[in-house]
């Protein structure tokens, strides 16, 4: 596995809203490496995003110091490697952003706070998995599921007290269902949004997503199972952990609580119950719902259709018929230094193409302060999970079949939550609204790592022709240079 400071998973980063974070990353691997901060908005600062479109990878036996701010966010996030297939070997960890003491949160402070990183896992090395993909084949089915990098781990709490559990799916490809034997979970936060506090027996957490729940230990004192099991898979993989009551004398025993009997429709119905808590504060004092997203006319509508196809005899994934290939120069740096020919701004179009898939380093041009309606159209039988760096977005609608403009009637334009990663069910669509208020070059990608690696991604260039510190910070003085920008001086 890939260790960080000799730990797997990597160290938990606990920070407070608006903290400035200075993080020195030393690469002791034999391959270039980057970490990305999943869900951290990097306001005006795509220089620190840690993906190959914005940063040169850190060469072996060298280092890079990230400098960024946890600006105006509260919630459970993660970090993970964005390079090659490193994520399959570890290198990930939790990044929890706590509220400042002067900003109230819409629940009592919990008696304890636990992080559960759940995800599918391969025993195969990340280099072997990469070779499989490079040869044009799909990854095999995972070997198992881990909770905090282990097959058995214990969390201890006291009877009668209430604990926070931060659950993130750090796996490569599989949606997971999470449940606790004998206990219900009160959902309080999803990827930075405080939500209406409904109770759930189990929660579907898709790849790249995070949820935060409160659990009251109100059962007889014994030990109980946590269960994370794969969803929508013929073979069901299950991992368990133990919830140990401090005064328990009774070891954990089965049967395990059952997973939901129903599949996609049930899961979509559950997703629709996630609602923004309009009266609670966000990381700032003003209420979350003070920005009336549903009353804004979108600047434009973009429909993104994912597809799997063969290019030159090898499996590739595409967005609107374009399969992304990494350039040797980060797009952000090529843009800054006005170096032509690194990326294409007319390869990927805003509607599905219907033509045979091609490869390109694709960038979609947009303007700062555009308000986009984005529809993820999934005509495949595979579950999808989409993520946008630099932003959160309102998930306003889910539906089966083909999206049409008539489907807007079904949108939630009042209290849809904002998040950074949304699932798209097979042969279905998901619609989001996003306010492009963060200038930069931002990665829009499949959170399913095989799909991302084989081209299901592109970059959104959020652009303003006037260079201004009000919109974007200057290039960092310690920026790494590679490809066509070697020798340039910022």
Coordinates of C-alpha atoms in Angstrom, one line a residue:
X1 CA 0.0 0.0 0.0
X2 CA 1.0 3.7 -0.3
X3 CA 1.6 5.0 3.2
X4 CA 1.6 8.7 4.2
X5 CA 3.7 9.3 7.3
X6 CA 3.8 5.5 7.7
X7 CA 0.0 5.4 8.0
X8 CA -2.7 3.7 5.9
X9 CA -5.1 5.4 5.4
X10 CA -3.1 8.6 5.6
X11 CA -3.3 11.0 8.5
X12 CA -6.7 12.6 9.3
X13 CA -6.5 16.3 8.6
X14 CA -8.7 18.2 11.1
X15 CA -9.0 21.9 10.2
X16 CA -11.3 24.8 10.9
X17 CA -13.2 26.8 8.4
X18 CA -11.0 29.5 6.9
X19 CA -7.8 28.0 8.3
X20 CA -4.8 28.4 6.0
X21 CA -3.2 25.1 5.3
X22 CA 0.5 24.7 4.4
X23 CA 1.2 21.1 3.6
X24 CA 4.6 19.8 2.5
X25 CA 4.2 16.6 0.4
X26 CA 7.4 14.6 -0.1
X27 CA 7.2 12.0 -2.8
X28 CA 9.2 8.8 -1.9
X29 CA 7.5 6.7 -4.6
X30 CA 9.3 5.6 -7.8
X31 CA 6.6 7.5 -9.9
X32 CA 5.4 11.1 -10.0
X33 CA 2.7 11.8 -7.5
X34 CA 0.0 14.4 -6.6
X35 CA -2.7 14.6 -4.0
X36 CA -6.1 16.3 -4.7
X37 CA -8.4 17.6 -2.0
X38 CA -11.7 16.1 -2.8
X39 CA -14.5 18.7 -2.4
X40 CA -12.2 21.5 -1.1
X41 CA -13.2 24.4 -3.4
X42 CA -9.8 26.1 -3.7
X43 CA -11.4 29.5 -4.0
X44 CA -9.6 31.5 -6.7
X45 CA -6.8 29.0 -6.4
X46 CA -7.0 26.2 -8.9
X47 CA -3.1 26.3 -8.7
X48 CA -3.4 24.1 -5.6
X49 CA -6.0 21.6 -6.9
X50 CA -3.5 18.8 -7.3
X51 CA -4.7 17.3 -10.6
X52 CA -2.6 16.9 -13.8
X53 CA -4.5 19.7 -15.6
X54 CA -3.4 22.2 -13.0
X55 CA -0.2 20.9 -11.4
X56 CA 3.0 19.2 -12.6
X57 CA 3.3 16.0 -10.7
X58 CA 5.9 15.8 -7.9
X59 CA 8.9 13.9 -9.2
X60 CA 10.3 11.0 -7.2
X61 CA 12.5 12.1 -4.2
X62 CA 11.3 15.7 -4.4
X63 CA 8.6 17.7 -2.7
X64 CA 5.9 20.4 -3.2
X65 CA 4.3 22.6 -0.6
X66 CA 0.6 23.1 -1.1
X67 CA -0.9 26.4 0.3
X68 CA -4.6 26.7 0.4
X69 CA -7.5 27.8 2.6
X70 CA -10.5 25.9 3.8
X71 CA -12.6 28.8 2.7
X72 CA -16.3 29.0 3.7
X73 CA -16.8 25.3 4.1
X74 CA -17.9 22.9 6.9
X75 CA -18.0 19.2 6.5
X76 CA -16.5 15.8 5.8
X77 CA -14.1 15.6 2.9
X78 CA -11.2 13.4 1.7
X79 CA -7.9 13.6 -0.1
X80 CA -6.5 11.1 -2.4
X81 CA -3.8 10.6 -5.2
X82 CA -4.9 11.9 -8.6
X83 CA -2.0 10.3 -10.5
X84 CA -2.0 7.0 -12.4
X85 CA -3.7 4.3 -10.3
X86 CA -2.1 5.3 -7.0
X87 CA -5.6 5.7 -5.5
X88 CA -6.0 1.9 -5.8
X89 CA -3.0 1.4 -3.4
X90 CA -3.9 3.9 -0.7
X91 CA -2.5 7.4 -0.2
X92 CA -5.9 8.6 0.8
X93 CA -7.2 10.1 4.0
X94 CA -9.9 12.2 5.7
X95 CA -10.0 16.0 5.6
X96 CA -12.6 17.2 8.1
X97 CA -13.4 20.9 8.2
X98 CA -15.0 22.0 11.5
X99 CA -17.1 25.1 12.1
X100 CA -15.6 28.2 13.7
X101 CA -16.9 28.6 17.3
X102 CA -18.7 31.9 16.4
X103 CA -20.9 30.1 13.8
X104 CA -23.6 27.9 15.2
X105 CA -24.3 24.4 13.8
X106 CA -27.8 23.0 13.6
X107 CA -27.2 20.2 16.1
X108 CA -25.7 19.8 19.6
X109 CA -22.0 19.1 19.7
X110 CA -21.5 15.3 19.5
X111 CA -19.8 13.4 22.3
X112 CA -17.3 12.1 19.9
X113 CA -16.4 12.1 16.2
X114 CA -15.4 9.1 14.1
X115 CA -14.3 8.9 10.5
X116 CA -15.0 5.8 8.4
X117 CA -13.3 5.6 5.0
X118 CA -15.1 2.8 3.2
X119 CA -14.2 1.5 -0.2
X120 CA -13.7 -1.5 -2.5
X121 CA -10.2 -2.9 -2.6
X122 CA -7.9 -4.9 -4.9
X123 CA -5.1 -7.2 -3.7
X124 CA -3.5 -6.6 -7.1
X125 CA -0.8 -3.9 -7.2
X126 CA -1.6 -0.5 -8.6
X127 CA 1.0 -1.0 -11.3
X128 CA -0.7 -4.3 -12.4
X129 CA -4.1 -2.6 -12.4
X130 CA -2.7 0.2 -14.5
X131 CA -1.2 -2.4 -17.0
X132 CA -4.6 -4.0 -17.3
X133 CA -6.2 -0.6 -18.3
X134 CA -3.3 0.3 -20.5
X135 CA -3.7 -3.0 -22.4
X136 CA -7.3 -2.0 -23.2
X137 CA -9.1 -4.2 -20.7
X138 CA -11.5 -3.4 -17.9
X139 CA -10.6 -3.9 -14.3
X140 CA -11.7 -7.2 -12.7
X141 CA -14.3 -7.2 -9.8
X142 CA -12.7 -6.0 -6.6
X143 CA -11.5 -8.5 -4.0
X144 CA -13.2 -7.0 -1.0
X145 CA -14.3 -3.9 1.0
X146 CA -12.3 -2.2 3.7
X147 CA -13.3 0.1 6.5
X148 CA -10.4 2.5 7.4
X149 CA -8.0 0.2 5.6
X150 CA -8.9 -2.8 7.6
X151 CA -11.2 -5.8 7.7
X152 CA -11.9 -5.4 11.4
X153 CA -11.8 -2.2 13.4
X154 CA -13.6 -1.1 16.6
X155 CA -15.2 2.2 17.6
X156 CA -16.0 2.7 21.3
X157 CA -18.7 4.9 22.7
X158 CA -20.7 5.3 25.9
X159 CA -24.3 4.3 26.3
X160 CA -26.7 7.2 26.1
X161 CA -24.3 9.5 24.2
X162 CA -24.5 10.7 20.7
X163 CA -21.6 10.3 18.2
X164 CA -20.8 11.7 14.8
X165 CA -19.8 9.3 12.1
X166 CA -18.2 10.7 8.9
X167 CA -18.6 8.2 6.1
X168 CA -16.7 8.5 2.8
X169 CA -16.6 6.1 -0.1
X170 CA -12.9 6.2 -1.1
X171 CA -13.2 3.2 -3.4
X172 CA -12.5 2.9 -7.1
X173 CA -15.8 1.9 -8.6
X174 CA -18.5 0.5 -6.4
X175 CA -21.4 2.1 -4.7
X176 CA -21.7 1.0 -1.0
X177 CA -24.6 0.7 1.4
X178 CA -23.8 1.6 5.0
X179 CA -25.8 0.6 8.1
X180 CA -25.4 0.0 11.8
X181 CA -27.0 -3.0 13.5
X182 CA -29.8 -2.0 15.8
X183 CA -29.3 1.8 15.4
X184 CA -30.7 4.5 13.1
X185 CA -28.6 7.3 11.7
X186 CA -29.6 10.9 11.6
X187 CA -28.2 12.5 8.5
X188 CA -26.9 16.0 9.3
X189 CA -24.4 17.0 6.6
X190 CA -23.6 15.9 3.0
X191 CA -20.4 17.2 1.4
X192 CA -20.6 20.6 3.1
X193 CA -24.4 21.1 3.1
X194 CA -26.4 20.9 6.3
X195 CA -29.5 18.9 5.5
X196 CA -32.9 18.2 6.9
X197 CA -32.2 15.7 9.7
X198 CA -34.1 12.6 8.6
X199 CA -33.5 9.2 10.1
X200 CA -32.2 6.4 8.0
X201 CA -31.7 2.6 8.6
X202 CA -29.1 2.5 5.7
X203 CA -27.5 4.9 3.3
X204 CA -26.2 4.5 -0.2
X205 CA -22.8 6.2 -0.5
X206 CA -21.5 6.3 -4.1
X207 CA -17.9 6.6 -5.2
X208 CA -16.3 9.8 -4.1
X209 CA -19.2 10.9 -1.9
X210 CA -19.3 11.7 1.8
X211 CA -22.1 11.8 4.4
X212 CA -22.1 12.7 8.1
X213 CA -24.6 11.2 10.5
X214 CA -25.3 11.4 14.2
X215 CA -25.9 8.1 16.1
X216 CA -27.2 7.9 19.6
X217 CA -26.1 4.8 21.6
X218 CA -29.6 4.1 23.0
X219 CA -29.6 0.3 22.8
X220 CA -28.8 -2.4 25.5
X221 CA -25.0 -2.4 26.2
X222 CA -23.4 -4.9 23.9
X223 CA -21.4 -4.8 20.7
X224 CA -23.0 -4.0 17.3
X225 CA -21.9 -4.3 13.7
X226 CA -21.2 -1.6 11.3
X227 CA -21.7 -3.0 7.8
X228 CA -20.6 -1.7 4.4
X229 CA -21.6 -3.8 1.4
X230 CA -21.5 -3.4 -2.3
X231 CA -24.7 -2.3 -4.1
X232 CA -25.9 -3.2 -7.6
X233 CA -23.3 -6.0 -7.9
X234 CA -24.1 -9.7 -8.6
X235 CA -21.5 -10.8 -6.0
X236 CA -22.0 -8.8 -2.8
X237 CA -18.8 -7.9 -0.9
X238 CA -19.2 -7.0 2.7
X239 CA -17.0 -5.4 5.4
X240 CA -17.8 -5.1 9.0
X241 CA -16.5 -3.1 12.0
X242 CA -17.6 -3.1 15.6
X243 CA -19.5 -0.5 17.6
X244 CA -18.5 -1.3 21.1
X245 CA -20.5 0.1 24.1
X246 CA -17.9 1.0 26.8
X247 CA -19.9 -1.0 29.4
X248 CA -20.5 -4.0 27.1
X249 CA -19.7 -7.5 28.2
X250 CA -21.4 -9.1 25.1
X251 CA -19.3 -9.6 22.0
X252 CA -20.8 -8.8 18.6
X253 CA -23.1 -11.4 17.0
X254 CA -25.2 -11.7 13.9
X255 CA -27.2 -11.8 11.8
X256 CA -25.9 -8.7 10.0
X257 CA -28.6 -6.1 9.2
X258 CA -29.8 -6.7 5.7
X259 CA -29.1 -4.4 2.8
X260 CA -32.0 -2.8 0.9
X261 CA -33.9 -5.4 -1.1
X262 CA -34.5 -2.9 -3.9
X263 CA -32.1 -1.5 -6.3
X264 CA -31.9 1.7 -8.4
X265 CA -35.4 3.0 -7.9
X266 CA -35.1 2.7 -4.1
X267 CA -31.7 4.4 -4.2
X268 CA -33.0 7.2 -6.4
X269 CA -36.0 7.7 -4.0
X270 CA -33.6 7.9 -1.1
X271 CA -31.5 10.5 -2.9
X272 CA -34.5 12.6 -3.4
X273 CA -35.1 12.8 0.4
X274 CA -31.8 14.6 0.9
X275 CA -32.9 18.2 1.4
X276 CA -31.0 21.4 2.2
X277 CA -31.6 22.8 5.6
X278 CA -32.6 26.4 4.5
X279 CA -32.6 27.8 8.0
X280 CA -29.2 26.7 9.2
X281 CA -26.1 28.7 8.8
X282 CA -23.4 27.6 6.4
X283 CA -19.8 28.3 7.1
X284 CA -20.8 32.0 7.0
X285 CA -23.4 33.5 9.3
X286 CA -26.0 33.9 6.5
X287 CA -28.4 31.0 6.1
X288 CA -27.7 28.3 3.5
X289 CA -30.8 29.0 1.5
X290 CA -30.2 32.8 1.2
X291 CA -29.1 32.3 -2.4
X292 CA -32.2 31.4 -4.4
X293 CA -30.6 29.2 -7.0
X294 CA -34.0 28.1 -8.4
X295 CA -34.9 31.7 -9.5
X296 CA -31.9 32.2 -11.8
X297 CA -32.1 31.6 -15.5
X298 CA -29.2 29.4 -16.6
X299 CA -26.8 31.0 -19.1
X300 CA -26.7 27.7 -21.0
X301 CA -27.5 24.1 -20.7
X302 CA -24.9 21.4 -21.2
X303 CA -25.8 17.7 -21.7
X304 CA -23.0 15.3 -21.0
X305 CA -23.4 11.7 -22.2
X306 CA -20.8 9.1 -21.0
X307 CA -20.0 6.2 -23.3
X308 CA -17.7 3.2 -23.5
X309 CA -16.1 2.4 -26.9
X310 CA -13.0 1.0 -28.5
X311 CA -10.4 3.3 -30.0
X312 CA -7.6 1.6 -31.9
X313 CA -8.8 -1.7 -30.4
X314 CA -8.6 -0.5 -26.8
X315 CA -11.3 0.3 -24.3
X316 CA -11.8 4.0 -23.7
X317 CA -14.5 6.0 -22.0
X318 CA -15.7 9.3 -23.4
X319 CA -17.8 12.3 -22.7
X320 CA -19.9 13.5 -25.7
X321 CA -17.8 11.3 -27.9
X322 CA -14.4 12.7 -26.7
X323 CA -12.0 10.6 -24.6
X324 CA -9.6 12.7 -22.6
X325 CA -5.9 12.3 -22.8
X326 CA -3.5 14.0 -20.4
X327 CA -1.1 16.5 -21.9
X328 CA 2.6 16.6 -20.8
X329 CA 2.0 20.2 -19.7
X330 CA -0.7 21.2 -17.2
X331 CA -3.5 23.0 -19.0
X332 CA -3.5 25.7 -16.3
X333 CA 0.2 26.5 -16.9
X334 CA -0.2 26.4 -20.7
X335 CA -3.0 28.9 -20.4
X336 CA -1.1 31.1 -18.1
X337 CA 2.0 31.2 -20.4
X338 CA -0.1 31.4 -23.6
X339 CA 1.4 28.2 -25.0
X340 CA -0.8 27.0 -27.9
X341 CA -1.4 23.4 -28.9
X342 CA -1.6 21.9 -25.4
X343 CA -5.4 21.6 -25.2
X344 CA -8.4 21.9 -27.4
X345 CA -11.4 24.2 -26.6
X346 CA -13.6 22.9 -29.4
X347 CA -13.2 19.1 -29.1
X348 CA -15.9 18.5 -26.6
X349 CA -19.3 20.0 -27.4
X350 CA -22.2 20.8 -25.0
X351 CA -24.5 18.2 -26.4
X352 CA -23.9 14.5 -27.1
X353 CA -22.3 14.0 -30.5
X354 CA -23.5 10.6 -31.8
X355 CA -20.3 10.1 -33.7
X356 CA -17.5 7.7 -33.2
X357 CA -15.4 8.5 -30.1
X358 CA -12.1 10.3 -30.6
X359 CA -9.3 11.3 -28.2
X360 CA -8.4 14.9 -27.3
X361 CA -7.1 17.0 -24.4
X362 CA -10.6 18.5 -24.1
X363 CA -11.5 21.8 -22.4
X364 CA -14.9 23.3 -22.3
X365 CA -14.8 27.2 -22.4
X366 CA -17.1 29.1 -20.0
X367 CA -17.2 32.6 -18.5
X368 CA -16.8 33.6 -14.9
X369 CA -20.3 34.1 -13.4
X370 CA -22.1 31.9 -15.9
X371 CA -24.9 29.9 -14.3
X372 CA -25.0 26.5 -15.9
X373 CA -27.5 23.7 -16.1
X374 CA -25.6 20.5 -16.6
X375 CA -27.4 17.2 -17.4
X376 CA -25.5 14.0 -16.9
X377 CA -27.1 11.5 -19.4
X378 CA -26.2 7.9 -18.7
X379 CA -27.2 5.5 -21.5
X380 CA -25.1 2.7 -20.1
X381 CA -26.0 -0.1 -17.8
X382 CA -23.2 1.0 -15.4
X383 CA -23.6 3.2 -12.3
X384 CA -21.9 6.6 -12.8
X385 CA -20.5 9.1 -10.3
X386 CA -19.5 12.6 -11.5
X387 CA -17.4 15.1 -9.7
X388 CA -16.5 18.7 -10.3
X389 CA -13.4 20.3 -8.7
X390 CA -13.5 23.8 -7.4
X391 CA -17.2 23.9 -6.8
X392 CA -20.3 22.5 -5.2
X393 CA -23.5 22.3 -7.2
X394 CA -27.2 21.9 -6.6
X395 CA -28.5 18.4 -7.5
X396 CA -31.9 19.4 -8.7
X397 CA -33.2 16.3 -10.4
X398 CA -33.0 12.5 -11.1
X399 CA -34.9 10.6 -13.6
X400 CA -34.9 7.4 -15.7
X401 CA -34.6 7.3 -19.5
X402 CA -33.7 10.3 -21.6
X403 CA -33.6 13.8 -20.3
X404 CA -35.8 16.3 -22.2
X405 CA -36.5 20.0 -21.4
X406 CA -39.9 18.9 -20.1
X407 CA -38.2 17.1 -17.2
X408 CA -37.4 20.5 -15.7
X409 CA -40.9 20.4 -14.3
X410 CA -39.6 17.7 -11.9
X411 CA -36.7 19.7 -10.6
X412 CA -36.4 20.7 -7.0
X413 CA -35.8 24.4 -7.3
X414 CA -36.3 25.2 -3.6
X415 CA -34.2 23.0 -1.2
X416 CA -31.9 20.8 -3.3
X417 CA -28.6 20.3 -1.5
X418 CA -25.3 21.3 -2.8
X419 CA -22.5 18.7 -3.1
X420 CA -19.4 18.1 -5.2
X421 CA -20.1 14.5 -6.4
X422 CA -23.4 13.2 -7.7
X423 CA -24.5 9.7 -8.8
X424 CA -26.2 9.0 -12.1
X425 CA -28.2 5.8 -12.2
X426 CA -28.0 3.4 -15.2
X427 CA -30.1 4.4 -18.2
X428 CA -31.0 7.6 -16.3
X429 CA -30.1 11.2 -16.0
X430 CA -29.1 13.6 -13.2
X431 CA -29.4 17.4 -13.5
X432 CA -27.4 19.9 -11.6
X433 CA -27.2 23.7 -11.4
X434 CA -23.8 25.4 -10.8
X435 CA -22.8 29.0 -10.4
X436 CA -19.4 29.5 -12.0
X437 CA -18.1 32.0 -9.4
X438 CA -14.6 30.4 -9.1
X439 CA -12.2 31.3 -11.9
X440 CA -9.7 28.7 -13.0
X441 CA -9.2 25.5 -14.8
X442 CA -11.3 22.8 -13.2
X443 CA -11.5 19.0 -13.6
X444 CA -15.0 17.5 -14.4
X445 CA -14.5 13.8 -14.1
X446 CA -15.9 10.4 -13.4
X447 CA -15.2 9.5 -9.8
X448 CA -15.0 5.9 -10.9
X449 CA -11.3 5.7 -11.3
X450 CA -11.1 3.3 -14.3
X451 CA -13.4 5.6 -16.2
X452 CA -11.4 8.7 -15.3
X453 CA -8.1 7.0 -16.2
X454 CA -9.5 5.9 -19.6
X455 CA -10.8 9.3 -20.6
X456 CA -14.2 10.1 -18.9
X457 CA -13.2 13.6 -17.9
X458 CA -12.5 17.1 -19.3
X459 CA -11.7 20.5 -17.9
X460 CA -14.0 23.5 -17.4
X461 CA -12.1 26.7 -18.1
X462 CA -13.9 29.4 -16.1
X463 CA -12.5 32.5 -17.7
X464 CA -12.4 36.2 -17.3
X465 CA -10.1 38.1 -19.8
X466 CA -9.1 40.7 -17.2
X467 CA -6.4 39.4 -14.8
X468 CA -7.3 40.5 -11.3
X469 CA -6.5 39.3 -7.8
X470 CA -10.2 39.8 -7.0
X471 CA -10.9 36.8 -9.2
X472 CA -7.9 34.7 -9.0
X473 CA -4.6 34.5 -7.0
X474 CA -1.3 34.8 -8.7
X475 CA 0.7 31.8 -9.8
X476 CA 2.5 30.4 -6.7
X477 CA 6.2 31.2 -6.4
X478 CA 7.1 27.6 -5.8
X479 CA 5.1 26.3 -8.8
X480 CA 6.6 23.1 -10.4
X481 CA 7.3 23.4 -14.1
X482 CA 7.2 20.5 -16.6
X483 CA 6.5 19.8 -20.2
X484 CA 6.5 22.9 -22.4
X485 CA 6.7 25.4 -19.5
X486 CA 10.2 24.2 -18.3
X487 CA 12.4 27.2 -18.0
X488 CA 9.6 29.8 -17.9
X489 CA 9.5 32.1 -14.9
X490 CA 6.2 33.0 -13.3

